[in-house]
Short mmCIF file of C-alpha atoms in Angstrom, two decimals:
data_model
loop_
_atom_site.label_atom_id
_atom_site.label_comp_id
_atom_site.label_asym_id
_atom_site.label_seq_id
_atom_site.Cartn_x
_atom_site.Cartn_y
_atom_site.Cartn_z
CA MET A 1 0.15 -0.07 -0.03
CA SER A 2 1.60 3.02 -1.15
CA THR A 3 1.67 6.53 0.72
CA VAL A 4 1.90 9.86 -0.78
CA GLU A 5 4.03 12.53 0.87
CA GLU A 6 3.60 15.50 -1.44
CA ASP A 7 1.53 18.45 -0.39
CA GLY A 8 -1.81 18.34 -1.39
CA TYR A 9 -2.40 14.52 -0.90
CA ASN A 10 -3.73 14.80 2.53
CA SER A 11 -6.41 12.05 2.57
CA ARG A 12 -5.04 10.86 6.07
CA CYS A 13 -6.21 7.67 8.02
CA ASP A 14 -5.88 9.77 11.45
CA LEU A 15 -7.14 6.65 13.24
CA CYS A 16 -5.71 6.37 16.77
CA ASP A 17 -5.70 3.66 19.71
CA THR A 18 -9.13 4.05 21.25
CA GLU A 19 -7.92 3.00 24.67
CA VAL A 20 -5.35 5.74 24.80
CA ILE A 21 -7.84 8.25 23.39
CA HIS A 22 -10.45 7.15 26.11
CA SER A 23 -7.91 7.72 28.82
CA MET A 24 -6.86 11.12 27.58
CA ILE A 25 -10.56 12.18 27.27
CA GLU A 26 -11.33 11.41 30.81
CA LEU A 27 -8.07 13.24 31.82
CA LEU A 28 -9.12 16.33 30.04
CA LEU A 29 -12.69 16.27 31.83
CA ARG A 30 -11.17 15.78 35.10
CA GLY A 31 -8.50 18.54 34.69
CA LEU A 32 -11.30 20.88 33.68
CA ALA A 33 -13.36 20.01 36.74
CA THR A 34 -10.29 20.32 39.15
CA ALA A 35 -9.21 23.55 37.59
CA SER A 36 -12.67 25.00 38.05
CA VAL A 37 -13.06 23.81 41.54
CA ASP A 38 -9.70 24.84 42.85
CA SER A 39 -9.77 28.35 41.24
CA THR A 40 -13.16 29.35 42.90
CA THR A 41 -12.67 27.71 46.33
CA GLY A 42 -14.01 30.12 48.92
CA ASP A 43 -15.00 32.68 46.31
CA ILE A 44 -18.38 33.97 47.19
CA PHE A 45 -18.72 35.75 43.78
CA LYS A 46 -17.56 32.87 41.37
CA SER A 47 -18.60 29.09 41.25
CA ALA A 48 -16.93 26.33 39.38
CA SER A 49 -20.01 26.47 36.85
CA SER A 50 -19.30 30.05 36.15
CA VAL A 51 -15.85 29.85 35.17
CA ALA A 52 -15.87 26.51 33.38
CA VAL A 53 -16.17 27.75 29.90
CA ALA A 54 -13.29 30.08 30.28
CA VAL A 55 -11.12 27.61 31.96
CA LYS A 56 -11.83 25.12 29.28
CA ALA A 57 -10.66 27.57 26.53
CA GLU A 58 -7.58 28.32 28.57
CA LEU A 59 -6.79 24.57 29.41
CA GLU A 60 -7.22 23.64 25.50
CA ASN A 61 -5.02 26.38 24.64
CA TYR A 62 -2.34 25.58 27.03
CA LEU A 63 -1.96 21.96 26.12
CA LEU A 64 -1.82 22.47 22.40
CA VAL A 65 0.69 25.31 22.88
CA ARG A 66 2.81 23.48 25.15
CA THR A 67 2.80 20.29 22.84
CA GLU A 68 3.48 22.24 19.84
CA ALA A 69 6.41 23.91 21.58
CA LEU A 70 7.82 20.76 22.77
CA VAL A 71 7.79 19.24 19.13
CA GLN A 72 9.13 22.42 17.79
CA GLU A 73 12.18 22.59 20.13
CA SER A 74 12.67 18.95 19.84
CA VAL A 75 13.01 19.39 15.99
CA SER A 76 15.36 22.22 16.56
CA GLY A 77 17.70 19.89 18.02
CA HIS A 78 17.36 20.60 21.69
CA GLU A 79 18.46 17.35 23.40
CA ASP A 80 16.53 17.78 26.57
CA HIS A 81 13.28 18.30 24.60
CA SER A 82 13.96 15.46 22.23
CA ASP A 83 14.26 13.22 25.39
CA GLN A 84 11.05 14.65 26.86
CA LEU A 85 9.31 14.06 23.38
CA MET A 86 10.49 10.44 23.19
CA LYS A 87 9.02 9.92 26.70
CA ALA A 88 5.94 11.54 25.77
CA SER A 89 5.74 9.39 22.66
CA THR A 90 5.77 6.13 24.52
CA ARG A 91 3.56 7.45 27.55
CA PRO A 92 1.19 9.96 26.15
CA THR A 93 -1.34 9.65 29.08
CA GLU A 94 1.51 10.38 31.57
CA PHE A 95 2.48 13.33 29.42
CA LEU A 96 -0.82 14.72 29.27
CA SER A 97 -1.51 14.08 32.99
CA GLY A 98 1.60 15.98 33.79
CA MET A 99 0.75 19.08 31.56
CA ILE A 100 -2.73 19.24 33.26
CA ASP A 101 -1.28 19.07 36.79
CA GLU A 102 0.80 22.00 35.95
CA PHE A 103 -2.14 23.95 34.36
CA VAL A 104 -4.35 23.04 37.42
CA ALA A 105 -1.55 24.22 39.95
CA SER A 106 -1.51 27.56 38.07
CA LYS A 107 -5.24 28.13 38.63
CA ARG A 108 -5.43 27.43 42.44
CA ASN A 109 -6.32 30.50 44.37
CA MET A 110 -4.79 31.38 47.54
CA LEU A 111 -7.44 29.73 49.79
CA SER A 112 -6.86 26.47 48.07
CA HIS A 113 -3.25 26.53 48.96
CA VAL A 114 -3.53 27.44 52.78
CA SER A 115 -6.68 25.75 53.83
CA GLY A 116 -5.53 22.12 53.39
CA PHE A 117 -8.51 21.78 50.92
CA LEU A 118 -6.19 20.15 48.40
CA SER A 119 -6.00 17.10 50.37
CA SER A 120 -9.70 16.90 51.61
CA GLU A 121 -12.26 14.32 50.82
CA SER A 122 -14.69 17.31 50.20
CA ARG A 123 -12.74 18.59 47.33
CA LEU A 124 -12.55 15.16 45.75
CA ASN A 125 -16.30 14.83 46.02
CA LYS A 126 -16.92 18.28 44.50
CA ILE A 127 -14.51 17.46 41.52
CA LYS A 128 -16.42 14.14 40.80
CA ASP A 129 -19.78 15.88 41.22
CA PHE A 130 -18.80 18.61 38.88
CA MET A 131 -17.58 16.23 36.30
CA GLN A 132 -20.88 14.66 36.20
CA LYS A 133 -22.48 17.90 36.01
CA MET A 134 -20.55 18.97 32.97
CA GLU A 135 -21.08 15.77 31.13
CA MET A 136 -24.85 16.32 31.57
CA GLU A 137 -24.54 19.93 30.49
CA ASN A 138 -22.09 19.08 27.78
CA VAL A 139 -19.80 21.84 28.75
CA TRP A 140 -17.03 20.03 27.06
CA GLY A 141 -18.43 17.61 24.57
CA LEU A 142 -17.02 14.15 23.99
CA ASP A 143 -16.23 15.01 20.37
CA GLU A 144 -14.48 18.21 21.23
CA ARG A 145 -12.36 16.30 23.86
CA LYS A 146 -11.68 13.55 21.46
CA ALA A 147 -10.42 16.07 18.77
CA THR A 148 -8.12 17.71 21.31
CA ALA A 149 -6.84 14.43 22.49
CA GLU A 150 -5.97 13.10 18.99
CA THR A 151 -4.41 16.36 18.11
CA ILE A 152 -2.14 16.00 21.13
CA LEU A 153 -1.43 12.31 20.54
CA GLU A 154 -0.68 12.76 16.81
CA SER A 155 1.81 15.56 17.74
CA ILE A 156 3.73 13.56 20.24
CA ASP A 157 3.40 10.05 18.90
CA MET A 158 6.81 10.25 16.88
CA LYS A 159 6.94 6.48 16.49
CA CYS A 160 3.43 6.15 15.56
CA ILE A 161 2.70 3.60 18.20
CA PHE A 162 -0.65 4.91 19.11
CA HIS A 163 -2.05 6.42 15.70
CA CYS A 164 -1.94 5.66 12.03
CA PRO A 165 0.24 8.16 9.97
CA GLU A 166 -0.77 6.72 6.57
CA ARG A 167 -1.82 9.34 3.92
CA PHE A 168 -3.30 8.57 0.42
CA VAL A 169 -4.10 9.94 -2.97
CA ASP A 170 -7.91 9.58 -2.70
CA GLN A 171 -10.81 8.84 -0.39
CA ASP A 172 -11.35 5.43 -1.96
CA LYS A 173 -7.84 4.11 -1.17
CA LEU A 174 -8.25 5.65 2.28
CA ALA A 175 -11.54 3.99 2.86
CA ASP A 176 -10.02 0.49 1.80
CA HIS A 177 -7.05 1.19 4.19
CA ARG A 178 -9.37 2.09 7.12
CA ASN A 179 -11.14 -1.41 6.59
CA GLN A 180 -7.76 -2.98 7.39
CA CYS A 181 -6.01 -0.39 9.63
CA LYS A 182 -4.67 -1.80 12.90
CA PHE A 183 -6.16 1.26 14.80
CA ARG A 184 -9.76 0.60 13.44
CA VAL A 185 -12.38 0.03 16.02
CA VAL A 186 -13.55 -3.63 16.32
CA ASN A 187 -16.10 -5.29 18.59
CA CYS A 188 -15.32 -8.35 20.55
CA LYS A 189 -16.63 -11.41 18.91
CA ASN A 190 -16.96 -13.70 21.97
CA ASP A 191 -20.80 -14.06 22.87
CA GLY A 192 -21.81 -11.85 25.59
CA CYS A 193 -19.00 -9.27 25.49
CA SER A 194 -19.82 -5.73 24.42
CA ALA A 195 -16.22 -4.59 24.56
CA SER A 196 -15.02 -2.49 21.64
CA PHE A 197 -11.22 -1.53 21.04
CA SER A 198 -8.71 -1.01 18.22
CA ALA A 199 -7.81 -3.88 16.11
CA ILE A 200 -4.34 -3.79 17.42
CA HIS A 201 -5.54 -4.95 20.81
CA ILE A 202 -7.53 -7.93 19.51
CA GLU A 203 -5.12 -10.57 20.92
CA GLU A 204 -4.53 -8.76 24.06
CA HIS A 205 -8.39 -8.48 24.77
CA ASP A 206 -8.98 -12.11 23.64
CA SER A 207 -6.19 -13.22 26.27
CA ILE A 208 -8.45 -11.66 29.17
CA CYS A 209 -12.00 -11.42 27.84
CA PRO A 210 -14.09 -13.16 30.55
CA PHE A 211 -16.52 -14.33 27.79
CA LYS A 212 -13.83 -16.11 25.78
CA ALA A 213 -14.93 -19.87 25.40
CA LEU A 214 -11.83 -22.02 26.42
CA PRO A 215 -11.23 -25.75 26.67
CA CYS A 216 -11.86 -26.91 30.15
CA ASP A 217 -8.87 -26.52 32.65
CA GLN A 218 -9.56 -30.29 33.75
CA LEU A 219 -9.61 -31.49 30.05
CA CYS A 220 -13.05 -32.53 29.87
CA GLU A 221 -14.55 -32.05 26.44
CA GLN A 222 -16.56 -28.94 27.25
CA HIS A 223 -15.54 -25.38 26.21
CA VAL A 224 -16.33 -23.04 29.02
CA MET A 225 -16.43 -19.17 29.40
CA ARG A 226 -13.21 -17.83 31.10
CA CYS A 227 -15.48 -16.16 33.68
CA GLU A 228 -17.35 -19.54 34.56
CA MET A 229 -14.31 -21.75 34.45
CA ASP A 230 -13.67 -21.88 38.28
CA LYS A 231 -17.50 -22.57 38.80
CA HIS A 232 -17.48 -25.25 36.18
CA CYS A 233 -14.25 -27.13 37.36
CA ALA A 234 -15.65 -27.10 40.99
CA THR A 235 -19.05 -28.18 40.29
CA VAL A 236 -20.41 -29.90 37.08
CA CYS A 237 -17.12 -30.78 35.22
CA PRO A 238 -17.11 -34.48 34.36
CA MET A 239 -13.49 -34.57 35.37
CA LYS A 240 -13.82 -33.15 38.80
CA ILE A 241 -12.30 -35.83 41.18
CA ILE A 242 -14.74 -36.93 43.70
CA ASN A 243 -14.90 -39.67 46.36
CA CYS A 244 -16.80 -42.87 46.02
CA PRO A 245 -20.53 -42.54 47.43
CA TYR A 246 -19.44 -45.50 49.61
CA TYR A 247 -16.24 -43.87 50.99
CA HIS A 248 -17.62 -43.59 54.58
CA ILE A 249 -18.22 -47.31 54.69
CA GLY A 250 -14.83 -48.48 53.19
CA CYS A 251 -14.54 -47.69 49.51
CA GLU A 252 -11.78 -45.10 49.41
CA THR A 253 -11.56 -44.76 45.61
CA ALA A 254 -11.50 -41.40 44.05
CA PHE A 255 -12.07 -40.62 40.27
CA PRO A 256 -13.48 -38.09 37.82
CA GLN A 257 -17.27 -37.76 38.64
CA GLY A 258 -18.09 -38.49 35.04
CA ASN A 259 -16.92 -42.14 35.80
CA LEU A 260 -19.25 -42.51 38.79
CA ASP A 261 -21.71 -44.89 37.02
CA ASN A 262 -19.03 -47.01 35.49
CA HIS A 263 -17.17 -47.09 39.01
CA CYS A 264 -20.37 -48.22 40.80
CA SER A 265 -21.36 -50.76 38.14
CA LYS A 266 -17.83 -52.42 38.18
CA LEU A 267 -17.74 -52.55 42.08
CA LEU A 268 -21.39 -53.40 42.67
CA GLN A 269 -20.49 -56.64 44.70
CA THR A 270 -17.73 -54.81 46.44
CA HIS A 271 -19.99 -51.95 47.61
CA MET A 272 -22.67 -54.58 48.63
CA LEU A 273 -20.14 -56.29 50.84
CA TYR A 274 -19.22 -52.87 52.41
CA VAL A 275 -23.03 -52.15 52.96
CA LEU A 276 -23.41 -55.71 54.74
CA GLN A 277 -20.42 -55.06 57.00
CA ALA A 278 -21.42 -51.73 57.72
CA THR A 279 -25.16 -53.01 58.59
CA THR A 280 -23.56 -55.60 60.85
CA ARG A 281 -21.42 -53.07 62.68
CA GLN A 282 -24.50 -50.93 63.07
CA ASN A 283 -26.69 -53.78 64.37
CA ALA A 284 -23.83 -54.53 66.87
CA THR A 285 -23.77 -50.95 67.89
CA VAL A 286 -27.33 -50.84 68.40
CA ASN A 287 -27.42 -53.83 70.48
CA ASP A 288 -24.50 -52.59 72.59
CA MET A 289 -26.31 -49.33 72.81
CA SER A 290 -29.47 -51.14 74.03
CA GLN A 291 -27.56 -52.87 76.83
CA ARG A 292 -26.01 -49.48 77.81
CA LEU A 293 -29.43 -47.92 78.04
CA GLN A 294 -30.74 -50.76 80.10
CA LEU A 295 -27.79 -50.22 82.44
CA LEU A 296 -28.28 -46.69 82.63
CA GLU A 297 -31.91 -47.02 83.42
CA LYS A 298 -31.15 -49.47 86.24
CA ALA A 299 -28.58 -47.08 87.55
CA GLN A 300 -31.10 -44.19 87.39
CA SER A 301 -33.58 -46.36 89.43
CA LEU A 302 -30.99 -47.05 92.09
CA ASN A 303 -29.85 -43.51 92.11
CA GLU A 304 -33.44 -42.45 92.74
CA MET A 305 -33.99 -45.01 95.43
CA SER A 306 -30.64 -43.84 97.08
CA GLY A 307 -31.92 -40.36 96.81
CA ALA A 308 -35.06 -41.14 98.47
CA LEU A 309 -33.27 -42.91 101.37
CA ASP A 310 -30.89 -39.88 101.69
CA VAL A 311 -33.82 -37.49 102.04
CA ARG A 312 -35.55 -39.42 104.47
CA SER A 313 -32.26 -39.60 106.62
CA LEU A 314 -31.73 -35.95 106.16
CA SER A 315 -35.13 -35.16 107.30
CA LEU A 316 -34.84 -36.97 110.58
CA ILE A 317 -31.40 -35.41 111.35
CA ILE A 318 -32.98 -32.04 110.61
CA LYS A 319 -35.97 -32.66 113.02
CA GLU A 320 -33.50 -33.83 115.60
CA GLN A 321 -31.44 -30.85 115.21
CA GLU A 322 -34.49 -28.82 115.50
CA GLY A 323 -35.64 -30.30 118.70
CA LYS A 324 -32.19 -29.74 120.20
CA ILE A 325 -32.29 -26.06 119.17
CA LYS A 326 -35.73 -25.66 120.89
CA GLU A 327 -34.41 -27.18 124.03
CA GLN A 328 -31.46 -24.71 123.97
CA GLU A 329 -33.80 -21.85 123.31
CA ALA A 330 -35.93 -23.00 126.47
CA ARG A 331 -32.96 -23.20 128.44
CA ILE A 332 -31.80 -19.84 127.51
CA LYS A 333 -35.03 -18.18 128.25
CA LYS A 334 -35.00 -19.94 131.75
CA LEU A 335 -31.54 -18.58 132.40
CA GLU A 336 -32.78 -14.97 131.45
CA ARG A 337 -35.82 -15.18 134.03
CA ASP A 338 -33.42 -16.52 136.68
CA ILE A 339 -30.89 -13.51 135.90
CA LYS A 340 -34.09 -11.17 136.33
CA THR A 341 -35.06 -12.54 139.55
CA GLN A 342 -31.66 -12.26 141.00
CA GLU A 343 -31.28 -8.62 139.81
CA ALA A 344 -34.45 -7.92 141.70
CA LYS A 345 -33.33 -9.53 144.89
CA THR A 346 -30.01 -7.47 144.65
CA LYS A 347 -31.92 -4.15 144.23
CA LYS A 348 -34.13 -5.07 147.36
CA LEU A 349 -31.10 -5.80 149.49
CA GLU A 350 -29.40 -2.56 148.35
CA ASN A 351 -32.67 -0.59 149.44
CA GLU A 352 -32.82 -2.30 152.83
CA PHE A 353 -29.22 -1.49 153.45
CA ARG A 354 -29.48 2.06 152.72
CA SER A 355 -32.55 2.38 154.89
CA ARG A 356 -30.64 0.86 158.00
CA ASN A 357 -27.72 3.26 157.46
CA ALA A 358 -29.81 6.21 157.28
#
């Protein structure tokens, strides 16, 4: 496919890597929202909405001028700028992000710098909300941002890693080329996937697409979507290793669950023997448990009888002690009466003695 370099033959392909363009478009909108919010923080006369249009024009002009200046200085032979351009060419989103950060920093007012607002969650929420508002009001339309992003990308992409530089004599050849261009937009062919991307990323996307049908990891005959593979292998896959249903009674064989019927039919007699042995053990266990139950019932009866005897003995002891306590109480009362009688006699004698001395 021939290209034409002469002036006048400017039927250009201009297709770009859609993933890179999408990232740059998002950066542009976030940059505008951030600059608008930071430049009006604490200003009672201005709001982010009132300055957004003017800030958009400034930001767009700043980015295009900076990009053009870098390219011109690089072409003029400035080694430092050549290195910067080469880095920008391989990392266009980082280059754009850096320029936007510089622009945003230049728009911050004094209150933004001194209030700690820059690191606050409130600021981030305001920026996010304002981005949504601008999208709804189409302050900086998607097509406009796309055109700006493509202009910047084509200017710095010196190695043509992210855009197509092809130019053609006429529109027919251009149309034919675009049908085959590695940057043409294609849709994922996997059922259920709605992703679209540049053709250059077909293999990359296919390697991670969750809807890609793949041969089973456990080598069964089925093809399963990548996003369903783990579930398939852990549940319905015929090659999932399982234990024999009679594992708990003696058959310790493990095999793919798809072989279950074959295993059970081949080892039918063995399994029946395991069942018979298990039944015998269970019967023995039941008999043993019955005997133990009878012993427990007898022991319980003896305990109840013993308990009854203990209660009677305890009742007799309590009654005996209560009788002794009553006897002691009676003695104490008698002693108290005797003391009072002696006290009365003593007072009488004291009075008689005083009368005689008088």
